[in-house]
Coordinates of C-alpha atoms and ligand atoms in Angstrom, one line a residue:
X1 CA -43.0 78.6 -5.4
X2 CA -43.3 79.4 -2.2
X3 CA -42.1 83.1 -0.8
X4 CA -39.9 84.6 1.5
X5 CA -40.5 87.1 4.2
X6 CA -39.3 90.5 4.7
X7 CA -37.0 91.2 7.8
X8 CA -38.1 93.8 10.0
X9 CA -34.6 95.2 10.2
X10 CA -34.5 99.4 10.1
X11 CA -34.3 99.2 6.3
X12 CA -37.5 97.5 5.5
X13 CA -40.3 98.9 8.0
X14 CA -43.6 100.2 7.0
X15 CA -43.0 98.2 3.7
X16 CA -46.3 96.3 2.2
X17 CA -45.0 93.4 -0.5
X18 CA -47.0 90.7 -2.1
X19 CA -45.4 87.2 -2.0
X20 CA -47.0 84.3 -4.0
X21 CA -47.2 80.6 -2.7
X22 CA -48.3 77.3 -3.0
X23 CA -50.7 75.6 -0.5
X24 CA -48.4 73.3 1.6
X25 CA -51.1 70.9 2.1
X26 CA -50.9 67.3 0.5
X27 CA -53.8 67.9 -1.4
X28 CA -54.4 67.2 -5.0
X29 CA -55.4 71.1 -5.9
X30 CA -52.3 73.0 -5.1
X31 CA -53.6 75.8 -5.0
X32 CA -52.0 79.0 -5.8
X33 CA -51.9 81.6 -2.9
X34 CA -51.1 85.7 -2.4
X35 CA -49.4 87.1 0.8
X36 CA -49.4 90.6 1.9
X37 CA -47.1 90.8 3.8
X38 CA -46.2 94.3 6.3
X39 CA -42.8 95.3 7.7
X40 CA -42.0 91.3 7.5
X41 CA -45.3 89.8 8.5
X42 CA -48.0 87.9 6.6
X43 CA -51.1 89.3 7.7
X44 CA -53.3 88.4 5.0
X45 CA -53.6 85.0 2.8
X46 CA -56.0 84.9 -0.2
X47 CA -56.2 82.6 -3.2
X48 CA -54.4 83.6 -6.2
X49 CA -56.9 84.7 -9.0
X50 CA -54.0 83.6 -11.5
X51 CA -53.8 80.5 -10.3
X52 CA -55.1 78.1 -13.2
X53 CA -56.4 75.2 -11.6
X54 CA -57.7 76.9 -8.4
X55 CA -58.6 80.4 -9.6
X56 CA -58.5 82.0 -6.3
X57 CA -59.9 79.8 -4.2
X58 CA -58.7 78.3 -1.1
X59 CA -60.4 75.8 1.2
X60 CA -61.0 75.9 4.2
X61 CA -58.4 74.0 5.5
X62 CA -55.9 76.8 5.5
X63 CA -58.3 79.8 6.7
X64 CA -55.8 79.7 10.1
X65 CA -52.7 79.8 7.9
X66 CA -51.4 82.7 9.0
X67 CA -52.8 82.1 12.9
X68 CA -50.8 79.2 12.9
X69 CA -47.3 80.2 11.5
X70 CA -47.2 83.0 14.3
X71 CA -48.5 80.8 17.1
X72 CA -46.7 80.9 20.6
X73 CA -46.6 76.6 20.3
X74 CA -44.2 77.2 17.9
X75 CA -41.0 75.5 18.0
X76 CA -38.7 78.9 17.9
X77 CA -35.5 77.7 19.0
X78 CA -33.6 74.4 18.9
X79 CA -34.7 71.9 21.7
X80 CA -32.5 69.7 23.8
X81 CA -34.3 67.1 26.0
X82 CA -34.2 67.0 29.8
X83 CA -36.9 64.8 30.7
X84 CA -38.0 61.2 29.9
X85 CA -38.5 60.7 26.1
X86 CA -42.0 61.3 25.5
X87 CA -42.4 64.0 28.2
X88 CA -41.9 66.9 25.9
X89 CA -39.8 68.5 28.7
X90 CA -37.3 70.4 26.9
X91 CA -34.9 73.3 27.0
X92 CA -33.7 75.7 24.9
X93 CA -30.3 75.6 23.2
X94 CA -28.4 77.4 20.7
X95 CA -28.1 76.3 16.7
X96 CA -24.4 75.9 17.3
X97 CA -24.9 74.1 20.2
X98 CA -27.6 71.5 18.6
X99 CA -25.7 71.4 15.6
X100 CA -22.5 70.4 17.7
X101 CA -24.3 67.7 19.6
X102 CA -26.2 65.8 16.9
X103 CA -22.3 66.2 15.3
X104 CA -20.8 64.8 17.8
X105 CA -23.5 61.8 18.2
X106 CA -23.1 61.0 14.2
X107 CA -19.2 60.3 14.9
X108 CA -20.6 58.2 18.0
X109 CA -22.9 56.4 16.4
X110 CA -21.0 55.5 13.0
X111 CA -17.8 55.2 15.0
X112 CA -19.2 52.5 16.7
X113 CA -21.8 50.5 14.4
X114 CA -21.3 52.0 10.6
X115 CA -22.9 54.7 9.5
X116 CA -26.3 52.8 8.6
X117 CA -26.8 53.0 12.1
X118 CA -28.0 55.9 11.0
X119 CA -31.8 56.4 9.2
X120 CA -33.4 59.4 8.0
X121 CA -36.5 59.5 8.1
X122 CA -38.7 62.1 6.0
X123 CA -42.3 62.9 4.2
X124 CA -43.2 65.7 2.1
X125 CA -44.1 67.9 4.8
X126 CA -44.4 71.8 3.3
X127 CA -44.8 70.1 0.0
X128 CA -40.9 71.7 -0.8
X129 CA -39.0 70.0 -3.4
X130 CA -35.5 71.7 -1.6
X131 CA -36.5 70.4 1.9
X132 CA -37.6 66.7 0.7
X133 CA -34.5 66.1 -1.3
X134 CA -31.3 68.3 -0.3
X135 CA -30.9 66.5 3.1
X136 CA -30.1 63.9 1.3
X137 CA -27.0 64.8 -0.2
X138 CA -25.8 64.6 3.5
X139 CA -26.9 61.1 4.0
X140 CA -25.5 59.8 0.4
X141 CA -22.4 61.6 1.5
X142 CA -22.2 59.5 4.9
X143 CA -23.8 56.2 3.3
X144 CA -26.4 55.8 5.7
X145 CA -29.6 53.0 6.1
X146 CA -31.7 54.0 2.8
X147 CA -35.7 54.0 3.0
X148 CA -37.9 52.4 0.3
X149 CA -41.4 52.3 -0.4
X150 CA -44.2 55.4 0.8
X151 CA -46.8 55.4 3.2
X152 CA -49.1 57.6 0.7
X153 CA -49.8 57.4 -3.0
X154 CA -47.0 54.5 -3.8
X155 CA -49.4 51.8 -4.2
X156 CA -51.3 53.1 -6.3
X157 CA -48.8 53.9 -8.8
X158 CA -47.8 50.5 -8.5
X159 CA -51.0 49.0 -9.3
X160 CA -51.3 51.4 -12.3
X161 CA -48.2 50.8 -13.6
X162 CA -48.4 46.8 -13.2
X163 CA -51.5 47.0 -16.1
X164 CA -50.1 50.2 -17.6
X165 CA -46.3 49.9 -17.8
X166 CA -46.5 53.4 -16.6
X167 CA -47.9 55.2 -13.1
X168 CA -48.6 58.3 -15.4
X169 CA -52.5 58.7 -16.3
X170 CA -54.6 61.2 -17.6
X171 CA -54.8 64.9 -17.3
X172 CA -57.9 65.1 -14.7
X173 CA -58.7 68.5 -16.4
X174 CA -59.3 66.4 -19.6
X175 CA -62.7 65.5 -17.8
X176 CA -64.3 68.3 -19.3
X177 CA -64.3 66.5 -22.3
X178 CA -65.6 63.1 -21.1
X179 CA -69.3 61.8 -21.8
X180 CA -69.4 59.7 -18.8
X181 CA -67.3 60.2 -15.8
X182 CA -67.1 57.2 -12.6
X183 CA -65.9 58.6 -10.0
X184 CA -64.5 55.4 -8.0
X185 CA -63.4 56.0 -4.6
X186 CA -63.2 59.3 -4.6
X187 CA -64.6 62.7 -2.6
X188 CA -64.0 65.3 -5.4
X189 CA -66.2 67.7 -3.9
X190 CA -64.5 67.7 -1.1
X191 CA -60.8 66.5 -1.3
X192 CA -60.3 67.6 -5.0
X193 CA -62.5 70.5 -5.1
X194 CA -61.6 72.9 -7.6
X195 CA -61.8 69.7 -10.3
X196 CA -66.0 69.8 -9.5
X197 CA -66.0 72.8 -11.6
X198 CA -64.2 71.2 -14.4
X199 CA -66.7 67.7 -13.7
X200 CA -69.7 70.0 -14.1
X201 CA -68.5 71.5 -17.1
X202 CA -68.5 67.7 -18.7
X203 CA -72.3 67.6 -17.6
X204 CA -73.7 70.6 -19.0
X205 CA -72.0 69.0 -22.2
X206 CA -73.5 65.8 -21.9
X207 CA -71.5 64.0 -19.7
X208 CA -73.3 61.5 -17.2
X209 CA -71.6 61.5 -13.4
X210 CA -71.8 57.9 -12.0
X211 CA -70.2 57.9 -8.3
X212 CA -69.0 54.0 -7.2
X213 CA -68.3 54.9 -2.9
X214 CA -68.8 52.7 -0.3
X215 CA -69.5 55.8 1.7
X216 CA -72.3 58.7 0.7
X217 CA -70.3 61.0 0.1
X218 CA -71.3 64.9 -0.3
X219 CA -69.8 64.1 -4.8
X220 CA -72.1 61.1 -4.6
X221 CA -75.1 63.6 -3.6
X222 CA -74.6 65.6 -6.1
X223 CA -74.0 62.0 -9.0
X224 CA -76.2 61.5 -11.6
X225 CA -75.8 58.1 -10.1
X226 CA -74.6 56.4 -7.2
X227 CA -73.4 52.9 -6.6
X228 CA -72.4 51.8 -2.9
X229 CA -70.7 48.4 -3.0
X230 CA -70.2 47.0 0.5
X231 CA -66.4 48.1 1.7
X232 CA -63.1 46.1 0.3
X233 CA -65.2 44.7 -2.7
X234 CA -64.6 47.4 -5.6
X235 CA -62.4 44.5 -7.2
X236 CA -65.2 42.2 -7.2
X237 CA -67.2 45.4 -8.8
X238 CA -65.0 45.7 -11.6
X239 CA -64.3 42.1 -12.4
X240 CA -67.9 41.7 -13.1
X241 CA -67.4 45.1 -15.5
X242 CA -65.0 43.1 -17.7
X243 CA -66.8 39.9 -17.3
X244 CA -70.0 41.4 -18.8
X245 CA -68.0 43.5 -21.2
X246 CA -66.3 40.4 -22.7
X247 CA -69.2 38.5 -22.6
X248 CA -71.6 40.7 -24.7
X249 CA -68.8 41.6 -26.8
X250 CA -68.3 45.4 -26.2
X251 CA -64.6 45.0 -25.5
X252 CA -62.8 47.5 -28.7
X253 CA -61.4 44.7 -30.5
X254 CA -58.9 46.7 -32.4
X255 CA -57.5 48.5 -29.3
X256 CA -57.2 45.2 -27.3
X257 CA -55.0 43.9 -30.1
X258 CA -52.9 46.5 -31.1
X259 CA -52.4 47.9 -27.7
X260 CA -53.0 45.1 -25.0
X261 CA -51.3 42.2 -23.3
X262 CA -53.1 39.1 -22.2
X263 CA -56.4 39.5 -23.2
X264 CA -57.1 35.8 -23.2
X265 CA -55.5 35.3 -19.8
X266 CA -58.2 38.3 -18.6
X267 CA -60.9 36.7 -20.2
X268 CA -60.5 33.1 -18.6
X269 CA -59.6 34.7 -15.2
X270 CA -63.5 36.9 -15.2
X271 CA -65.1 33.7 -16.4
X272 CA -66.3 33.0 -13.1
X273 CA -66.6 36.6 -12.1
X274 CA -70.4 36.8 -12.8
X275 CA -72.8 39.4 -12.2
X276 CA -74.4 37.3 -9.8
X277 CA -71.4 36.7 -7.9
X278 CA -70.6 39.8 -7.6
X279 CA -73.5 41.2 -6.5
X280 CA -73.8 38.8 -3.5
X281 CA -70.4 40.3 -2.7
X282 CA -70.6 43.9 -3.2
X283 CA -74.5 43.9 -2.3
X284 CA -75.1 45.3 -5.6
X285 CA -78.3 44.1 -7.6
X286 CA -77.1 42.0 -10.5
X287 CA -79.0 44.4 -13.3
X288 CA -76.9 47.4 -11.5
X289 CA -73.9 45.6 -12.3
X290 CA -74.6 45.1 -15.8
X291 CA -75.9 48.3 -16.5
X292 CA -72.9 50.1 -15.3
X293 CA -70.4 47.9 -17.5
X294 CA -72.6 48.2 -20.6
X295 CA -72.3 51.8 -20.4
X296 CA -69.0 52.3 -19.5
X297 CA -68.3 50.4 -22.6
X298 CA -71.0 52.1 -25.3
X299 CA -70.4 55.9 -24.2
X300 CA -67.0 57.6 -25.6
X301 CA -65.4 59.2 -24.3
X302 CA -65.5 57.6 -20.7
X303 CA -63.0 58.5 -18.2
X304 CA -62.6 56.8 -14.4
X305 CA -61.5 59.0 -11.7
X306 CA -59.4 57.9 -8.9
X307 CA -57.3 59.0 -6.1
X308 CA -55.6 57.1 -3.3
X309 CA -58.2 56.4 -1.1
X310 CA -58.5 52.7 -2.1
X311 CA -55.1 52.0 -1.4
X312 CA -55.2 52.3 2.1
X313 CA -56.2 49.1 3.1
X314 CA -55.0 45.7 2.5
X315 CA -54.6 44.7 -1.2
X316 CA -55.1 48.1 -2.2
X317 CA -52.8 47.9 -4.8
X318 CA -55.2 45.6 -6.8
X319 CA -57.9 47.7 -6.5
X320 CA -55.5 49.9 -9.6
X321 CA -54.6 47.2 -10.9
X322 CA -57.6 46.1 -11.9
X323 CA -59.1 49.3 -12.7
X324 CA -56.3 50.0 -15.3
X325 CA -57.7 47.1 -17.2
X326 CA -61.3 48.8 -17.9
X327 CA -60.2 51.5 -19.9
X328 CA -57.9 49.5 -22.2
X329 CA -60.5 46.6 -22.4
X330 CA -63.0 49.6 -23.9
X331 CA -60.4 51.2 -25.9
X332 CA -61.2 54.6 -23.8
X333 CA -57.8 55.7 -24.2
X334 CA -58.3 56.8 -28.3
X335 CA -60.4 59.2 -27.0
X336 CA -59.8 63.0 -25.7
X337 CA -61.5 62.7 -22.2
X338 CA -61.3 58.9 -22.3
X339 CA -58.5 57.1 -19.9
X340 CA -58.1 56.5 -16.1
X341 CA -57.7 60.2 -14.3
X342 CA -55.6 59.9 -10.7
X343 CA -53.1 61.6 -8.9
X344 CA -50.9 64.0 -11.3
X345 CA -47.5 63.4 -9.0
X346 CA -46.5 61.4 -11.4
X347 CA -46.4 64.2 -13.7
X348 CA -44.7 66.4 -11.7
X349 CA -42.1 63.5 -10.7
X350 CA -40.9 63.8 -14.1
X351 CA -40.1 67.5 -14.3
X352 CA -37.4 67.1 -11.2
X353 CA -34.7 66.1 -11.1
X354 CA -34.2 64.2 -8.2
X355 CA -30.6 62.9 -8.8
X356 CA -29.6 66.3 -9.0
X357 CA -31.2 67.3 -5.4
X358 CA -30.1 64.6 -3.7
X359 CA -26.5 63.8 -5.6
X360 CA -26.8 59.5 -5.0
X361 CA -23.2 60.2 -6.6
X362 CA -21.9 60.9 -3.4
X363 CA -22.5 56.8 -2.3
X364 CA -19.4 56.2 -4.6
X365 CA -19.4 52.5 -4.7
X366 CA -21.2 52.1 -1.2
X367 CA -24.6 50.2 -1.3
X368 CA -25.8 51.1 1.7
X369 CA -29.1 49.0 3.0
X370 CA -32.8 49.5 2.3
X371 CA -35.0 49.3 4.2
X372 CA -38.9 49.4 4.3
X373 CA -40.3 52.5 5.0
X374 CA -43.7 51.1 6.3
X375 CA -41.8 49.1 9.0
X376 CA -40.4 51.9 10.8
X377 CA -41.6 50.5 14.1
X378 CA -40.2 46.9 13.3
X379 CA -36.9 48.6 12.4
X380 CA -36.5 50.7 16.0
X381 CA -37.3 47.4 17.9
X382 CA -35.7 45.0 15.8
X383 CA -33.1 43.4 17.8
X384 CA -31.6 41.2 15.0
X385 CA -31.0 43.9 12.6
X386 CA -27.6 44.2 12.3
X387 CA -26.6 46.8 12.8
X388 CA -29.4 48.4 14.9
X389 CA -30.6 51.7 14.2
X390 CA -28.8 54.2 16.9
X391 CA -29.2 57.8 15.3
X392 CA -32.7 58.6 13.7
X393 CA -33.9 62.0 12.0
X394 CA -37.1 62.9 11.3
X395 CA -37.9 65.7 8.9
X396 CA -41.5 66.8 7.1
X397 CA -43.3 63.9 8.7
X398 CA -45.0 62.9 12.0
X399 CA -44.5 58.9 12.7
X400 CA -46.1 59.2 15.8
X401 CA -49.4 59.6 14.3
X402 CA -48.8 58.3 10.6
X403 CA -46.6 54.9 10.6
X404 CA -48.5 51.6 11.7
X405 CA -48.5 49.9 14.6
X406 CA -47.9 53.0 16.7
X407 CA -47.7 51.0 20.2
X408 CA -44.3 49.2 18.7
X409 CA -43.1 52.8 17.2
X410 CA -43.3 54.2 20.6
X411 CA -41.4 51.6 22.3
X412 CA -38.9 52.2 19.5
X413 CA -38.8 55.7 20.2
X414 CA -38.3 55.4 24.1
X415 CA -35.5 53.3 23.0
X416 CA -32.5 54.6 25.4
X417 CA -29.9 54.0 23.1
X418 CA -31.3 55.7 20.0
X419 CA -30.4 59.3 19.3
X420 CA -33.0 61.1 17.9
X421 CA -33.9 64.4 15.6
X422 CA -36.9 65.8 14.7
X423 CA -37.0 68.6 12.9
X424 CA -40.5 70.4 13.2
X425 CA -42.8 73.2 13.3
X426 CA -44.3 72.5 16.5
X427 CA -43.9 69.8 19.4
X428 CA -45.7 67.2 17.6
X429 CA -46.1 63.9 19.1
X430 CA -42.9 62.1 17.6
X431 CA -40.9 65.7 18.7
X432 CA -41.9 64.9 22.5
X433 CA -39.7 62.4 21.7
X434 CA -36.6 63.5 20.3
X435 CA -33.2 64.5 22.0
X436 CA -32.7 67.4 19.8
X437 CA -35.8 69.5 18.2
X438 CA -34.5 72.0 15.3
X439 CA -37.1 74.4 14.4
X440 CA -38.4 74.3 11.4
X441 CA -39.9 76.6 8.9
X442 CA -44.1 77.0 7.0
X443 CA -44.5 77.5 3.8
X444 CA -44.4 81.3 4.3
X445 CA -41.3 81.7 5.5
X446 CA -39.0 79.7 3.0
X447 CA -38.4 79.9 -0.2
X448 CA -38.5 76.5 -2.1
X449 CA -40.3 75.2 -5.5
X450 CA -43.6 73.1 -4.8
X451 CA -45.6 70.8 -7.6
X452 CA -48.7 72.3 -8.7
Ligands
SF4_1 S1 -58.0 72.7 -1.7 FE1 -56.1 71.7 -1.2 S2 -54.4 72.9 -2.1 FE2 -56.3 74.2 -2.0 S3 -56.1 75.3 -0.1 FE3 -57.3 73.5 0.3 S4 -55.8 72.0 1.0 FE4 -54.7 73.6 0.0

């Protein structure tokens, strides 16, 4: 939960409170925070000792917290353009004014080409469940162009759930009780630190750490082992894993038939997936390869750790999918600390619910279109697309810097018939080029629930 600020109105100065929050970052940790907070102003962040998965801590990463919710670069004020788009030249207007004018260019815009000539646009910004979902009561209510798909973190639950049935894994905390942990693709020690403690807790029990990176990473200097296949060729990697598995027989034969689909399909597919031929193509030595699948498969309980840095490239979503298969192949899953640990948003996805946030009951019988949220920059200069897109808002999320094919997205966004709100904490590179910035708030200063 993230906490509100005092006002420094006449009735509250020279008043010290405490306000508990939630880290704001995208980060797998969500770490618990503790504001003290004087006549109205944060002056001091610290980690909150009560926090059970951080215990205090915080990372570096928001040791300028505070600095940067009271910087001067903050957007204050709504913003109406007065110079090219893209120039960041901007003046300062009133909320009733902004609000007027992006009213008045909604009736425009559906008025003339339907209202999914409009397209919201948002990302998880402060991590706030109330600011990712309640706008969109608005846009069900007006039946606007619908997004689909993620540009974070959705692949990945799709390869999951395509072996799986389910995007939901296991517990990362339930490491501690693992034997052998492979860490696959994955900086724990830096993007996931406070799990190390829990990963180190699993070795001085027993547990081996095997790290499989095509990078060195700072967790694979500190791995019992470390494997380094060349990059875009983990697939190959664990191919190899089942093929050896199958071939020696270590596969849990029990598990595989009570539990599994296809096993026979899986084991003519990795007949030509040899150690051999995979070390050639992950520039792996062959004995490497067969020493890591006979182990994976002998020591109970094993658990794979995995985040979403394999999914940003092309194909990603295989890399899951093919993962899922070792631990039901092994049977790891009977075991506590056995399984395939990766992101817990899954979890948290189920506690919420989004319906109620968002209210799709307000559509009626309208199916507006969807489109795909990767292709923003197709979809701004897509003349064909009928209708075009003519009103564009932009909330918790910086296109600019985060969609593809940026070059595209910028001609989109210099387009002179597109009206266009960004709604932002500073003058980021997709505000420069809005018509109207509305100001927009940190995570200190709003109250909303965040997953942790
Ligand atoms: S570890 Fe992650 S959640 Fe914790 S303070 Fe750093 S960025 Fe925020």
């Amino acid at each position: 939960m993230a906490s509100t600020l005092d006002s420094t109105d006449a009735t509250d100065r020279d008043v010290t409170t405490i306000a508990y929050g939630t880290c704001h970052h995208d980060c797998p940790d969500s770490c618990g925070w503790i504001a003290t907070v004087e006549n109205g102003v944060a002056v001091k962040l610290r980690g909150d000792p009560d926090h059970p998965f951080s215990k205090g801590e915080l990372c570096p990463k928001v040791n300028h917290f505070i600095d940067r919710t009271y910087s001067d670069k903050r957007v204050t004020t709504p913003l109406r353009r007065v110079g090219p788009k893209g120039s960041g030249e901007f003046e300062a207007i009133s909320w009733e004014t902004a609000l007027e004018e992006i009213s008045a260019q909604l009736h425009i815009v559906i008025g003339a080409h339907g209202a999914e000539a409009v397209l919201p646009f948002s990302g998880a910004g402060n991590q706030s469940v109330l600011a990712m979902w309640f706008p969109y009561r608005l846009w069900n209510a007006l039946g606007v162009t619908r997004l689909q798909g993620a540009l974070c973190g959705a692949v990945a639950g799709a390869g999951v759930a395509m072996t799986n049935g389910t995007k939901l894994a296991l517990d990362p905390e339930e490491l501690a009780h693992s034997k052998l942990i492979i860490i696959w693709g994955s900086n724990t020690r830096l993007t996931n630190r406070h799990l190390w403690p829990t990963i180190e807790a699993a070795r001085g029990g027993g547990a081996r750490i095997i790290v499989i990176d095509p990078i060195r990473t700072i967790t694979a200097d500190e791995a019992d082992q470390f494997i380094q296949p060349l990059p875009g060729t983990d697939v190959a990697l664990m191919l190899a894993m089942v093929h050896v598995i199958i071939r020696d027989g270590l596969q849990d034969h029990e598990w595989v038939a009570a539990h599994t689909l296809g096993f026979a399909e899986l084991e003519e597919h990795v007949g030509e997936w040899t150690p051999q031929r995979a070390a050639e193509i992950c520039g792996l030595a062959e004995d490497e390869i067969v020493a890591l699948a006979r182990e994976y498969a002998t020591t109970r309980p094993a658990a794979i750790r995995t985040l979403i840095g394999a999914e940003h490239r092309e194909h990603g979503g295989m890399f899951f999918r093919t993962l899922a298969c070792l631990p039901a192949l092994v049977g790891a899953w009977r075991d506590r600390g056995g399984g395939l640990a990766r992101s817990v948003g899954s979890w948290t996805d189920l506690a919420i619910d989004h319906d109620a946030l968002s209210r799709p009951d307000l559509l009626g019988t309208r199916e507006p279109r969807v489109l795909d949220e990767v292709r923003l920059a197709d979809i701004l200069t897509n003349s064909e697309l009928n209708p075009s897109v003519h009103a564009l808002f932009v909330w918790g999320t910086n296109p600019m810097v985060s969609v593809p094919n940026t070059e595209l997205l910028r001609k989109g966004f210099e387009r002179s018939d597109l009206f266009t709100v960004v709604h932002e904490q500073f003058l980021t590179d997709t505000a420069r080029y809005a018509d109207i910035v509305l100001p927009a708030t940190t995570q200190l200063e709003s109250v909303d629930v965040t997953p942790a």
